[in-house]
Each structure stands twice: as structure tokens, then as C-alpha cells.
Coordinates of C-alpha atoms in Angstrom, one line a residue:
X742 CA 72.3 48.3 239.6
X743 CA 73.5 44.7 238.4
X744 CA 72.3 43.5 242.2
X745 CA 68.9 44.9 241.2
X746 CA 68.5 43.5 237.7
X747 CA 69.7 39.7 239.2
X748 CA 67.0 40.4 241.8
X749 CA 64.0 41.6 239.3
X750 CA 65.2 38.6 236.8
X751 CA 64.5 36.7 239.7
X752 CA 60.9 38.2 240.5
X753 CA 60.2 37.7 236.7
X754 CA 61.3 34.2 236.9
X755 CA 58.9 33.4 239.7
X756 CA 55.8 35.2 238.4
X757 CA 52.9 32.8 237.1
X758 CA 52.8 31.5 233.7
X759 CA 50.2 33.3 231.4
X760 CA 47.1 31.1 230.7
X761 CA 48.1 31.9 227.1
X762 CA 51.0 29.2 227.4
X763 CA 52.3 27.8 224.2
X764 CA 50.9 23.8 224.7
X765 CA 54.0 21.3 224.9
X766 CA 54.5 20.1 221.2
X767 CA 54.2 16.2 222.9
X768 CA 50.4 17.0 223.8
X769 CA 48.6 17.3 220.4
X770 CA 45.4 17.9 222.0
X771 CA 46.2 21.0 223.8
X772 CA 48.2 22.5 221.1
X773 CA 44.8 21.6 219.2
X774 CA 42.7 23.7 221.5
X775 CA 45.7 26.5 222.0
X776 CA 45.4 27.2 218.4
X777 CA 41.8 27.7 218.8
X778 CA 41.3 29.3 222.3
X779 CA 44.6 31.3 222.5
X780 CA 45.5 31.8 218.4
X781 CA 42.2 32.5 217.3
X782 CA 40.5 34.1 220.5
X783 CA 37.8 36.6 219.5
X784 CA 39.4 40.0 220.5
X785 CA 38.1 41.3 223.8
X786 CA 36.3 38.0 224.3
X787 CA 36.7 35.5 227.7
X788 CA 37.3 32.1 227.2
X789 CA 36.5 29.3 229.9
X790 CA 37.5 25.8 228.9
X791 CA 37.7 22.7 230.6
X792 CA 38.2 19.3 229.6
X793 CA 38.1 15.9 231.0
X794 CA 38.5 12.4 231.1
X795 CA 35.3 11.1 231.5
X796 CA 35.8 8.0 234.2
X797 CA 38.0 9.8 237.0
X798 CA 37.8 13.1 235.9
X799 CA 41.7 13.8 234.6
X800 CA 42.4 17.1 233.6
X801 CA 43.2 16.9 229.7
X802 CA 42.9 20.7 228.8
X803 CA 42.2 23.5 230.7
X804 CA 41.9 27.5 230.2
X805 CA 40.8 29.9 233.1
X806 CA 38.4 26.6 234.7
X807 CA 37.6 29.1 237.6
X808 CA 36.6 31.8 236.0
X809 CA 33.0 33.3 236.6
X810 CA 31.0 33.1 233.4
X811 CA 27.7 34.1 231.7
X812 CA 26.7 30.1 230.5
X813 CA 23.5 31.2 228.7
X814 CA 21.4 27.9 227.8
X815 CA 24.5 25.6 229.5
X816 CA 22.3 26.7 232.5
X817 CA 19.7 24.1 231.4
X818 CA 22.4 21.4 232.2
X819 CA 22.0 22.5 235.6
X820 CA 18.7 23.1 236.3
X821 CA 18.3 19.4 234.5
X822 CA 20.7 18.1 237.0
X823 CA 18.8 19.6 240.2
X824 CA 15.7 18.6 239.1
X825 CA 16.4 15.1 238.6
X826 CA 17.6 15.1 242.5
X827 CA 15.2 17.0 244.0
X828 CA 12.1 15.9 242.1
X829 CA 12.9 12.4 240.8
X830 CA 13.3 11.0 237.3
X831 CA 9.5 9.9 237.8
X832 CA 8.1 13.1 239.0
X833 CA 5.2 14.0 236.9
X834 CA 3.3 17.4 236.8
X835 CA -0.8 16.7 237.7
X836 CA -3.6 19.2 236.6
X837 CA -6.9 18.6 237.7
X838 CA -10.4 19.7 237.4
X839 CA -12.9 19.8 240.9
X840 CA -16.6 20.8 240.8
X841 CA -18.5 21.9 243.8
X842 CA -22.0 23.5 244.3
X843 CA -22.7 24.2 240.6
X844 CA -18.8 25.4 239.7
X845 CA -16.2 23.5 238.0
X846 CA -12.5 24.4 238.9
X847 CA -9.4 24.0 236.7
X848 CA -6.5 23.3 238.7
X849 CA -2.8 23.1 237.7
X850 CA 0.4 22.6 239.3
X851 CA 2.9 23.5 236.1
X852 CA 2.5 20.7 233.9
X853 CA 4.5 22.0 230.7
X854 CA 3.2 19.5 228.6
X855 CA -1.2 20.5 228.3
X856 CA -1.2 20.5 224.7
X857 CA -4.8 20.8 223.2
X858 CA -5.2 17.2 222.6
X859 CA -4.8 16.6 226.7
X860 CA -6.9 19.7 227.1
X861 CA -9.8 18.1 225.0
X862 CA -9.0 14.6 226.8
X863 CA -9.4 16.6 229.7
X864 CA -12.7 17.9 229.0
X865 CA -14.2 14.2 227.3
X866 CA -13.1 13.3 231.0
X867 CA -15.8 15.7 232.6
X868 CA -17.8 14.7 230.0
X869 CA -18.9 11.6 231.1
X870 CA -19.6 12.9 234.3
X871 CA -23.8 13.3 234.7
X872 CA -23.4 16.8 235.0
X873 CA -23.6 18.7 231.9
X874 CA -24.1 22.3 233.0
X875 CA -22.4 24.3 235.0
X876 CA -22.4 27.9 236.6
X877 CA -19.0 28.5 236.4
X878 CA -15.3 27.8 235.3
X879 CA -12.5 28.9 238.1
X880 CA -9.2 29.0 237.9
X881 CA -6.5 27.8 240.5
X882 CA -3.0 29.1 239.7
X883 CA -2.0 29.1 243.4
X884 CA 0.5 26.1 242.9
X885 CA 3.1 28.6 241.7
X886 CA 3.1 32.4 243.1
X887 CA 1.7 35.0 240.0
X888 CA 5.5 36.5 239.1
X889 CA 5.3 35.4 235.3
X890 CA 8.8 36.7 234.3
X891 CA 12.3 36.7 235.6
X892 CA 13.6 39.4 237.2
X893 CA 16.5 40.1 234.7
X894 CA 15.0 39.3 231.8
X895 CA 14.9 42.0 228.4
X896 CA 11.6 43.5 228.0
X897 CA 12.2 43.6 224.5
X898 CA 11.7 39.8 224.7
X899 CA 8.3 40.0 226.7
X900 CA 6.2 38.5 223.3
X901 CA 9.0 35.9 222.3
X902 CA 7.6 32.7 222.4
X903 CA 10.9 31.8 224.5
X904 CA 10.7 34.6 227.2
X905 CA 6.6 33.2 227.8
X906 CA 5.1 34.3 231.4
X907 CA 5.7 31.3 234.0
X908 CA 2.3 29.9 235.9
X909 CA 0.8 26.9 237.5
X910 CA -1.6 26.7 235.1
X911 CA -0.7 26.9 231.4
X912 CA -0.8 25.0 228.0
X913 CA 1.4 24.4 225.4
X914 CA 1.5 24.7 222.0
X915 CA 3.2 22.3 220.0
X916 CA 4.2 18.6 220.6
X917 CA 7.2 19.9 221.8
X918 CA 5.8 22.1 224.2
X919 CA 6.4 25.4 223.8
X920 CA 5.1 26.7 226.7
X921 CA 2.7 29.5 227.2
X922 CA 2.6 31.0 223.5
X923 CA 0.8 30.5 220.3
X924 CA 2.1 29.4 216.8
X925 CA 1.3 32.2 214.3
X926 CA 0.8 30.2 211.0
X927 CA 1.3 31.9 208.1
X928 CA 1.5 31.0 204.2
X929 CA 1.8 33.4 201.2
X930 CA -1.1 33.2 198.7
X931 CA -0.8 34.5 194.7
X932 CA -2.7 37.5 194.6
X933 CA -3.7 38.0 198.4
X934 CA -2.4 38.3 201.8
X935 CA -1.1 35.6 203.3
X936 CA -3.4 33.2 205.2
X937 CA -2.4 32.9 209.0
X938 CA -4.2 30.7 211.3
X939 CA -3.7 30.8 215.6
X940 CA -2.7 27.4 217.2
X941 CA -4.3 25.9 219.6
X942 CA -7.4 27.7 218.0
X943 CA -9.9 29.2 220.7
X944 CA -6.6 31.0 222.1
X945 CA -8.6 34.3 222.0
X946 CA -5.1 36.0 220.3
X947 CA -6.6 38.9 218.6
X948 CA -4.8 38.9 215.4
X949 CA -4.9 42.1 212.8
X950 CA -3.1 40.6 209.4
X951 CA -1.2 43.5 207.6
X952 CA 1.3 41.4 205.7
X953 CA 2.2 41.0 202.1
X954 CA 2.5 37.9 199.8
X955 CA 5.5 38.4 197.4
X956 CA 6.2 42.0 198.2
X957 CA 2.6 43.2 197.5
X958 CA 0.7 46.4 199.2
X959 CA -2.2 45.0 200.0
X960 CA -1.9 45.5 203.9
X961 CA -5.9 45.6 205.2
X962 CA -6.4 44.4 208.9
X963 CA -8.3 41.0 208.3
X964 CA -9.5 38.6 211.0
X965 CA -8.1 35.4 211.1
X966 CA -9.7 32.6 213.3
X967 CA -12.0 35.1 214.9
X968 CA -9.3 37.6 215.6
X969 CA -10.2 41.5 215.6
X970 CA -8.2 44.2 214.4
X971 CA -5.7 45.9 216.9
X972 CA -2.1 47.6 217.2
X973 CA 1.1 47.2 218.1
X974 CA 4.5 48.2 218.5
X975 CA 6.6 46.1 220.5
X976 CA 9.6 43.5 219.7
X977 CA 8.6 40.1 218.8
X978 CA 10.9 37.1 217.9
X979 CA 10.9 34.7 214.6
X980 CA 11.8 31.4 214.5
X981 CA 12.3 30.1 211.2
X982 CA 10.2 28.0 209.3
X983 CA 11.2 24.4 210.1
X984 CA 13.9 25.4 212.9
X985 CA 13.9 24.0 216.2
X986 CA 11.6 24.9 218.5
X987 CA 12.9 26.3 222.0
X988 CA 16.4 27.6 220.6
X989 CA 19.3 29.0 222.7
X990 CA 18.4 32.3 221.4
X991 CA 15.9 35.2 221.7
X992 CA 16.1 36.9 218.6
X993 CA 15.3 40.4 218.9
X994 CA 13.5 41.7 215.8
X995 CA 12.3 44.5 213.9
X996 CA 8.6 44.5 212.7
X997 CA 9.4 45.2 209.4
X998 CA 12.6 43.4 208.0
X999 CA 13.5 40.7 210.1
X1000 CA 13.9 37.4 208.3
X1001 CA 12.1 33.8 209.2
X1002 CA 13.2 31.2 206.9
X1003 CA 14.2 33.5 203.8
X1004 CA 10.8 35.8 204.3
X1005 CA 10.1 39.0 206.1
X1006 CA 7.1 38.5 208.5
X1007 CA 7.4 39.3 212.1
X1008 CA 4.4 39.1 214.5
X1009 CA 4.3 41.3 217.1
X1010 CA 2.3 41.3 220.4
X1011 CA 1.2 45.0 222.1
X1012 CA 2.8 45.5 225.5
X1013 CA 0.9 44.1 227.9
X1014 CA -1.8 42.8 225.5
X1015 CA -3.0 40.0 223.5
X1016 CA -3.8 41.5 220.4
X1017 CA -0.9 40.6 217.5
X1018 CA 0.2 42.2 214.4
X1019 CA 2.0 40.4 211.6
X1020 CA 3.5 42.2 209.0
X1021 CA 6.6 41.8 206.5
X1022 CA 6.0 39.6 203.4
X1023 CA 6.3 35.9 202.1
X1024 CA 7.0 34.4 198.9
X1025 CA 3.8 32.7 197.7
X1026 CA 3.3 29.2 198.4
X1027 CA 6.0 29.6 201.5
X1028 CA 4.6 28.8 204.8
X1029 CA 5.9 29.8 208.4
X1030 CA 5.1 30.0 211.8
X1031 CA 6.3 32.4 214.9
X1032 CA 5.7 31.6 218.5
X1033 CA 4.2 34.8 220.0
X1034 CA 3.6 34.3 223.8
X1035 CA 0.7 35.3 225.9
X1036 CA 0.3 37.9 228.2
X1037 CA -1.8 35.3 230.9
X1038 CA -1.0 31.9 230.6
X1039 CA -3.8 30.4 232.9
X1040 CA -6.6 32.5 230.7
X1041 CA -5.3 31.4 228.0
X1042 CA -6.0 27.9 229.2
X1043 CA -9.3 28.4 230.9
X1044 CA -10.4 29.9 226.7
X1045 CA -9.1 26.5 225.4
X1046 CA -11.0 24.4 228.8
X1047 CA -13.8 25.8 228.0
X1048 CA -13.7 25.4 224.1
X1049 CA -13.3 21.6 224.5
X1050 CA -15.6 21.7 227.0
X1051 CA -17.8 22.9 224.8
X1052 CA -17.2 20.1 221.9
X1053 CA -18.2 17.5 224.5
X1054 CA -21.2 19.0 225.2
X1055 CA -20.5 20.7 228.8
X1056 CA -21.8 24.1 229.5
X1057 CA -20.8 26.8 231.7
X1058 CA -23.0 29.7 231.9
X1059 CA -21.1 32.4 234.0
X1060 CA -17.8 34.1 233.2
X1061 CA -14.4 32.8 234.1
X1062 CA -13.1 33.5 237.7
X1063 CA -10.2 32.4 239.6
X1064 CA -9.8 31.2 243.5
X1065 CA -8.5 28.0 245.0
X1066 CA -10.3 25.0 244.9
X1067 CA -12.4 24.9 248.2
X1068 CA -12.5 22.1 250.3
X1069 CA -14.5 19.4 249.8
X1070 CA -14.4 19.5 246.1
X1071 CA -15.1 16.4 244.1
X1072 CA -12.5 15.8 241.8
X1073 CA -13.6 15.5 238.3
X1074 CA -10.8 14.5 235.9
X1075 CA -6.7 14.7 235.9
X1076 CA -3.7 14.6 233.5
X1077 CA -0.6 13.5 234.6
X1078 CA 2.4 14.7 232.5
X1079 CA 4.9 12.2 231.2
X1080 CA 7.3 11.5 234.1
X1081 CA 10.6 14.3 234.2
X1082 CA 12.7 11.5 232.4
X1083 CA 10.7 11.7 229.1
X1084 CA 10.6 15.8 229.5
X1085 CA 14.2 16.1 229.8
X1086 CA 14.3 15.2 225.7
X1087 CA 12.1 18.3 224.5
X1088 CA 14.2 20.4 227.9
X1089 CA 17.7 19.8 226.6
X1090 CA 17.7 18.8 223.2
X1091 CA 15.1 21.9 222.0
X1092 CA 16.4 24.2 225.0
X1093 CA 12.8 24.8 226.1
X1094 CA 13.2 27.9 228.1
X1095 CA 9.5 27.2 230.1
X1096 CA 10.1 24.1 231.1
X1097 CA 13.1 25.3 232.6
X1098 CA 11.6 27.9 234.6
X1099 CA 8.7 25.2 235.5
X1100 CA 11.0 23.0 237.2
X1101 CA 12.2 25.8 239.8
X1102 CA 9.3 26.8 240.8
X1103 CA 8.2 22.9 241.2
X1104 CA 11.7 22.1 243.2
X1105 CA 10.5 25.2 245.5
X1106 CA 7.2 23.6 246.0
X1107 CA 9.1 20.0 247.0
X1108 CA 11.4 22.4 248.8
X1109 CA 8.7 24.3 251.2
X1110 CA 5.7 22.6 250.0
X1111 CA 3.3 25.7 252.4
X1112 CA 4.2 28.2 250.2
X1113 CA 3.3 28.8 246.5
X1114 CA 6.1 27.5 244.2
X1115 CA 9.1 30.9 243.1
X1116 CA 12.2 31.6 242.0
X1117 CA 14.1 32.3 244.7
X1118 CA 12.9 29.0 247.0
X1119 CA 13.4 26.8 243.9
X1120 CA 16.8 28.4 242.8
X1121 CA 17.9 27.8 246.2
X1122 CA 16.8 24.4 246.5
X1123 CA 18.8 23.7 243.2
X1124 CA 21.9 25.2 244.2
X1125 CA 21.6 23.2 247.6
X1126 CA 21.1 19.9 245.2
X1127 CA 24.4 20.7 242.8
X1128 CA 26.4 21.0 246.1
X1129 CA 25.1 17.2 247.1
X1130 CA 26.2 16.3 244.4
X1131 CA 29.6 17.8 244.0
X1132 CA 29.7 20.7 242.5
X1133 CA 31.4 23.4 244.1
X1134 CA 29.1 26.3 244.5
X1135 CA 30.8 28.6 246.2
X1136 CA 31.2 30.8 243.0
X1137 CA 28.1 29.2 241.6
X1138 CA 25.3 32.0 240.9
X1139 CA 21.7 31.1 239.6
X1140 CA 19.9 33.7 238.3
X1141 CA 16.8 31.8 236.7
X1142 CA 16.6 28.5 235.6
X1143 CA 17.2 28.4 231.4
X1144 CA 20.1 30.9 231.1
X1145 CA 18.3 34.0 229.9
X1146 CA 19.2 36.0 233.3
X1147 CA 22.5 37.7 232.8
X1148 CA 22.7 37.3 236.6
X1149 CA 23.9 33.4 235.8
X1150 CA 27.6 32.8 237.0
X1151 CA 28.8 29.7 236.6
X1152 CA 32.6 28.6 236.0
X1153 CA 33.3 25.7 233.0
X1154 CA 34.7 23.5 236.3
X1155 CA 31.6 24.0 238.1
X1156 CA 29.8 22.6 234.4
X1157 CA 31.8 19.5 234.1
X1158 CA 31.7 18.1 237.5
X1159 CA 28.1 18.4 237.0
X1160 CA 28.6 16.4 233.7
X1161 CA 30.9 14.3 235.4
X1162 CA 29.1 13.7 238.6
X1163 CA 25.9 12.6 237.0
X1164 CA 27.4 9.6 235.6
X1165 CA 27.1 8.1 238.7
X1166 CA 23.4 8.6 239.0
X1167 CA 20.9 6.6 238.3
X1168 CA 19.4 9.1 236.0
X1169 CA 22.1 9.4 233.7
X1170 CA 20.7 7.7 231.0
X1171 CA 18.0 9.5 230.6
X1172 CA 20.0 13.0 230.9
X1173 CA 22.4 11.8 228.7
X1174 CA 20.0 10.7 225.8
X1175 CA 18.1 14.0 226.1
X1176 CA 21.6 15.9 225.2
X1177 CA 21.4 16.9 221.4
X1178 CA 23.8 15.1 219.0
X1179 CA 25.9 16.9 216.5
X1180 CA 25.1 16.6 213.0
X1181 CA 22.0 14.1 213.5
X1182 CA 19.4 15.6 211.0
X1183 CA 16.9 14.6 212.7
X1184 CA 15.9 17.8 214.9
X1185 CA 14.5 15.3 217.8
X1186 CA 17.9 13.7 218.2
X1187 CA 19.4 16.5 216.8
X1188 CA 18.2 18.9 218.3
X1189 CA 20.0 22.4 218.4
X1190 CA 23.3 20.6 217.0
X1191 CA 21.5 19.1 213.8
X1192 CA 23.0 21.5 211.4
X1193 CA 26.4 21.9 213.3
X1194 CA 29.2 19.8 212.9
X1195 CA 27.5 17.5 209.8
X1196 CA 30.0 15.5 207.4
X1197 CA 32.4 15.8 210.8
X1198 CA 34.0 13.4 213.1
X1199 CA 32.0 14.7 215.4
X1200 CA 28.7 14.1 213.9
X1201 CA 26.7 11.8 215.8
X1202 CA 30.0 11.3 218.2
X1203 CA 29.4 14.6 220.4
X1204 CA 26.3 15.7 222.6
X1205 CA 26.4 18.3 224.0
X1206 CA 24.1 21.1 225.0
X1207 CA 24.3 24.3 223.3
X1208 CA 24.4 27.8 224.8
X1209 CA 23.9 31.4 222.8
X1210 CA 23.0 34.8 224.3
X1211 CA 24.0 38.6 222.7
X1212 CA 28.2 38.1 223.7
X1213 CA 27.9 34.5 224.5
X1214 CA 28.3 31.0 223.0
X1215 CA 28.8 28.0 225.1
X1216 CA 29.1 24.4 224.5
X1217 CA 29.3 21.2 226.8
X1218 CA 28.8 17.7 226.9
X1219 CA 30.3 14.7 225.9
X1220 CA 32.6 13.7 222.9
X1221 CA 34.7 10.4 222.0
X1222 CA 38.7 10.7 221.6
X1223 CA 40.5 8.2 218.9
X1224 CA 41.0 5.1 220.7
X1225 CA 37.4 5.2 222.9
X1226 CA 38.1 7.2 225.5
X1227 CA 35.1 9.3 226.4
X1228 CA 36.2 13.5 227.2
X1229 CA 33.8 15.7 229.1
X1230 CA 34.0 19.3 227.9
X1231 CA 33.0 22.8 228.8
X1232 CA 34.0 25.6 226.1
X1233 CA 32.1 29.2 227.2
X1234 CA 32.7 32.6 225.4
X1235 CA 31.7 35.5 226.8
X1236 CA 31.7 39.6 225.1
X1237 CA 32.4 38.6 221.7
X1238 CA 31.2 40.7 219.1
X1239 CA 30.8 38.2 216.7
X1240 CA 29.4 34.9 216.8
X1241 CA 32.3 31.8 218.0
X1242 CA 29.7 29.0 217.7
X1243 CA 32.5 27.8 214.4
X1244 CA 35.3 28.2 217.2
X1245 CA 33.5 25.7 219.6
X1246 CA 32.4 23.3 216.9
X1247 CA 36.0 23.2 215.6
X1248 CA 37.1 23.0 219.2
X1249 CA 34.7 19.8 219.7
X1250 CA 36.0 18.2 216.4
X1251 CA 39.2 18.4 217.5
X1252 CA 38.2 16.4 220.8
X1253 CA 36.6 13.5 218.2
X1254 CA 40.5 13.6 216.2
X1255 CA 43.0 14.8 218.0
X1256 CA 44.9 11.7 220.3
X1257 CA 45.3 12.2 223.7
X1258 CA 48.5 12.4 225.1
X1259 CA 50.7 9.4 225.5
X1260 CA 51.1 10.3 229.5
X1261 CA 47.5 10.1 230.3
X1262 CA 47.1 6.1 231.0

């Protein structure tokens, strides 16, 4: 028996050390992050943290770097990074407008940045053509294939202004281009229903107004911006007044009861359709808006096309069709977006979900440029990219492009060599700048850090891009150590049932105070 017990000792004595390692008391930095990641661990929940010297890549704490985890919006890091390699910091999206025999076509090629004031430049442009009149207006979304959603995303999120249908040929809503969805303005009014007003206007979102201003029950359907009446069951999301645009999360939320900015009105979108219900209440004098997305994208457009075709004088006397431009077309007009280094900033620092999902179908056009752009080619193409550029891929799984598939696997390693790696490029400053910075007010520096981390060390001395699914928070980026030393970091939580956002903002604080330890040279 005592031969045994000396030879299971042994066995014991050779077995692995737990990941849950007490941190050598010499190394205040990873007794730092223990007492966060391994003390304070959300029960049930995975943690994947890696963190590094920035020049040379040294390993300065590390907890399960391998291990295959849902990155929610951390995905945008990598679709950033591939796009910059396969399409170019300069690579700019083109939409274009063709006439031949009497038509005038409207073709586009993903550019996430139409807003209605390049719309209506767009139309002055054909404008000062001779032609006035026309027979009529066709669409040509064949730059990108016609699947508008990804595969494994929630339903429930279809009319979110961050799950919006993906097409060549789409607008966007607000300066920072929400893409493919309009703003439902609302403001309570003393006495009455709220006002609410569609943006871009000449959407065609049929809106039927049964909300309340301070709680009241006067709930008629009204038309608003030439809206009819309709119903309408389905889930919409609310983004609070004055939050940032393009968030991490798709918030789920009930027609009646769901808060936006201290007040209860939710719009909602039928399945399928475009007609919108907003109901709830708002205090009077409080204003709002809720991104609502539409159910066709290039429609959508052609309705605003010819609306600012209309201001400029331009007629089109036949209905709306769609085809490919023929051959021999005239060109007419074209927008060029700003080049991918300017749309990184709205991308990354608002975690725009459509541009995201724009740029993989565009890397699987420059990828197979015979075949209309899709997920799977472009997907593909980016992984292909992230390995020439050092990322180890082998347990590397993209499920879409902005992190709302639950089909991403990524590994915190696999996100800091990408962080690390793109130093080297020549794109880096323009990746880096477009990383939100913690605690910055501002929202367009900001961005989904500017009310995390304020009154901090870390505030204004970390960027990093945030991450936040149903189970997941995730955080990585960049922060400064005492003494100058710039860390690259990767902190992902999966299956918690609360949310650890404080635990990774704590953990990133710690990087901006903690010293490194004296071996590290």
C-alpha cells in the first residue's frame, strides 16, 4: 500500500498546474488580474485572457489563451484587419447612376456611407444632364448576391437597426451611417401624442403612432410624414436617446415597457413588412430616436433616388424595376465613399454592425470578382488574409463579419496577434485611431468606451474595442503600463449570467497601474 501512495504522490506531483494558479507575489500584475479573473470569476462563466508586450509580443499575463471563444463585437477587430489587407486603406465603395434608351439605372456596389445628402448630390448630378424625363428608374443590386441576413442571426432582432438586411445598394441614415434603417424620431408633447418624424424622409416607412406623452391614453393611429396606419407584433430594439449609434448590443425589447433614455417607447416593425408601430410613453418635452431597419434596403433607396430626383426637377414616369445595367449604358453621375481608412472610425469606434457585413461581401467580390459578392467567399477570403498576416487560424471560426453569429470562434491569442501584427502595417495608424478610447466624452473618440472607465487611469490611456452579446463581454486593445510601456490585451467572458463589463474595465485599469514585473526587461 505505501508503494502505491509514493507512486500516486508521484502521478499527483506530475499532473498540470490548474489555470487557477495563485500568481507569484513578485509579479503584481498577475496577482492584479488573478484577483479579478480567478477571485472574482462570474460563476459558470469562461474566461480567455491574454496580455502582451506590445513591441515583441512577451507574454505578461495569460489565462486559457487557446481556448475557443464567442468574441461578439471583438469580431470587428478582425474583419477591420482583413479588410485593410485585402481591399486597401484607400479602397472606396462607388455607386453610380447609367441611363439608356429612356431608363435611368441606380447602381451600387455597398457603399455604407449614401446618406440623403449624397443621395440628393447624386440626383443634382443627373440634373444637369439635358435629360429631364425619364421612363424609368431600375435598380442594380447584383454587386452583392440578395441573402440580406446572416445565417445565425436571432429573428427576434430582424427590425433592430443593428441586425439591418445586407445589399449592394443601400443608404444610410445618420452621419454615422447606420446602415439600411430609419431613425424613428420622437418627442413628448403636453396634452397630445408625441410628435415622431421618419429620417431620411421619403423612406416610405409606414408609421401608425399609438404612443403616449406623460403616461396619457390617448393612443389613435396618426400618420406621421405620410405614413398610414398598420400593425405589428414583432421585437424591435431602442437605443437610447443620445447613446452611441451602432452599439455592441442588440437589445431585445418588449413593445410595451422597454426603456430608451428614461422613457418607454419602442417601435416596432411587422415581420416581413415596412409598416412600424410605436408605442410606450415619453415625458413631455423629452425627445428620442430608435433605429428600425428596413425590410429592402435597395427600395428603400430607389424611394429616396427618386425623391431627390424629384427636387431637382427630374422625372420618371414608370414604376421602379430592378435588372443589371445593360451594356452600353452612359454613365450619368457617381459617389465615391470616403476611402476604408476614414470608415474604419464610424466601424470600430460606434461598432457599426453593416459596415461590417459590407466589407465581406466587398473582400468576396476582390476575392472572385465573376461572382456576386457573399458571406461565405468573403469570410474565406478574410480568414485567408488573418493567416498572411500571422494569426493562427487553425482554431479560427468566422461566422459573419460583426460578431452577431454565435458561430464566431476565436481564441484571445488569435485577438492579440492580430493586434500585435498590425503594428507592423502600414495601416496601423488609421486602425488604431478608429479604436474607441476609454472615458473620452466625446462619443466620436469615445465611442462605446465614453462612459466606461471616466475619472480612471485608464481614461484616455486605453483603446480598445468593445464586445457584448446575451453571455458575453469582451474587451481588447491597447493600454499603457507605469513607466511607458505599451500592453496589448484580450479579456473575453463567455455564459455569464450577469453582465462583467465592470470586471474588464477594472481588469484594463489595472493594466494602466499596476507595474510590470521587474524580470521583463
Amino acid at each position: 500500500m505505501r508503494a502505491v501512495a509514493i507512486v500516486l504522490l508521484g502521478v499527483l506531483l506530475a499532473l498540470p498546474v490548474p489555470s487557477a494558479a495563485v500568481a507569484d507575489p513578485a509579479d503584481p500584475i498577475a496577482a492584479a488580474l488573478d484577483r479579478i479573473f480567478v477571485e472574482r470569476r462570474p460563476a459558470g462563466a469562461t474566461v480567455a485572457v491574454d496580455v502582451r508586450e506590445a513591441s515583441g509580443g512577451r507574454v505578461v499575463y495569460q489565462r486559457d489563451p487557446e481556448l475557443r471563444v464567442l468574441p461578439a463585437s471583438n469580431q470587428k477587430l478582425l474583419t477591420s484587419a482583413a479588410a485593410l489587407e485585402v481591399l486597401g486603406a484607400g479602397y472606396r465603395f462607388r455607386t453610380t447612376v447609367h441611363a439608356r434608351g429612356g431608363d435611368l439605372y441606380l447602381r451600387g456596389q455597398g457603399d455604407p456611407t449614401l446618406t440623403h445628402q449624397r443621395i440628393d448630390r447624386l440626383a443634382a448630378a443627373v440634373a444637369r444632364v439635358r435629360t429631364k424625363r425619364y421612363a424609368r428608374l431600375i435598380l442594380d443590386d447584383t454587386w452583392f448576391d440578395r441573402v440580406p441576413l446572416g445565417l445565425d442571426w436571432s429573428w427576434q432582432d430582424e427590425t433592430s437597426g443593428s441586425a439591418a438586411p445586407v445589399s449592394a445598394l443601400s443608404f444610410a441614415a445618420t452621419d454615422r451611417f447606420d446602415n439600411a434603417a430609419v431613425e424613428i424620431r420622437y418627442q413628448g408633447v403636453a396634452g397630445h401624442r408625441p410628435a415622431i418624424q421618419v429620417w431620411p424622409p421619403a423612406a416610405g416607412v409606414r408609421v401608425v403612432n399609438q404612443a403616449a406623452t406623460s403616461g396619457g391614453d390617448t393612443i389613435a393611429a396618426v400618420r406621421a410624414h405620410g405614413a398610414a396606419t398598420s400593425g405589428g407584433d414583432t421585437i424591435a430594439a431602442v437605443r437610447a436617446h443620445g447613446a452611441v449609434a451602432g452599439g455592441d448590443t442588440i437589445a431585445a425589447v418588449r413593445a410595451h415597457g422597454a426603456v430608451a433614455g428614461g422613457d418607454t417607447i419602442a417601435a416596432v416593425r411587422a415581420h416581413g413588412a415596412g409598416s412600424v408601430t410605436v408605442s410606450g410613453s415619453v415625458a413631455a418635452g423629452r425627445s428620442g430616436t430608435i433605429l428600425v431597419s428596413v425590410p429592402d434596403p435597395a427600395a428603400t433607396t430607389a424611394r429616396l433616388f427618386r425623391a431627390a430626383l424629384g427636387r431637382h426637377g427630374v422625372t420618371i414616369s414608370g414604376r421602379t424595376s430592378r435588372a443589371p445595367v445593360p451594356g452600353g449604358a452612359r454613365v450619368m453621375a457617381s459617389q465615391e465613399s470616403p476611402p476604408l481608412a476614414e470608415i474604419l472610425t464610424p466601424l470600430l469606434k460606434f461598432s457599426n454592425n453593416g459596415i461590417a457585413e459590407l466589407l465581406v461581401k466587398a473582400m468576396s467580390r476582390a476575392a472572385d470578382p465573376a461572382r456576386p459578392g457573399n458571406w461565405p467567399t468573403g469570410l474565406a477570403a478574410a480568414t485567408t488574409a488573418l493567416a498572411r498576416l500571422g494569426v493562427d487560424t487553425r482554431l479560427l471560426t468566422m461566422g459573419d463579419g460583426s460578431g452577431l453569429s454565435r458561430r464566431n470562434w476565436v481564441t484571445a491569442r488569435q485577438v492579440t496577434t492580430v493586434l500585435e501584427k498590425a503594428q507592423r502595417r502600414t495601416w496601423f495608424p488609421a486602425f488604431r485611431a478608429a479604436l474607441p478610447v476609454a472615458g473620452d466624452p466625446n462619443p466620436v473618440v469615445g465611442g462605446t468606451l465614453h462612459n466606461r472607465m471616466r475619472d480612471t487611469p485608464a481614461a484616455g490611456n486605453v483603446r480598445a474595442k468593445t464586445g457584448t452579446l446575451s453571455g458575453v463581454n469582451a474587451l481588447s486593445g491597447y493600454a499603457t503600463a507605469p513607466g511607458g510601456r505599451l500592453l496589448i490585451f484580450t479579456f473575453i467572458v463567455n455564459a455569464a449570467t450577469t453582465t462583467a463589463a465592470p470586471l474588464l474595465d477594472e481588469a484594463a485599469v489595472a493594466l494602466t497601474t499596476t507595474p510590470l514585473p521587474p524580470a521583463l526587461p
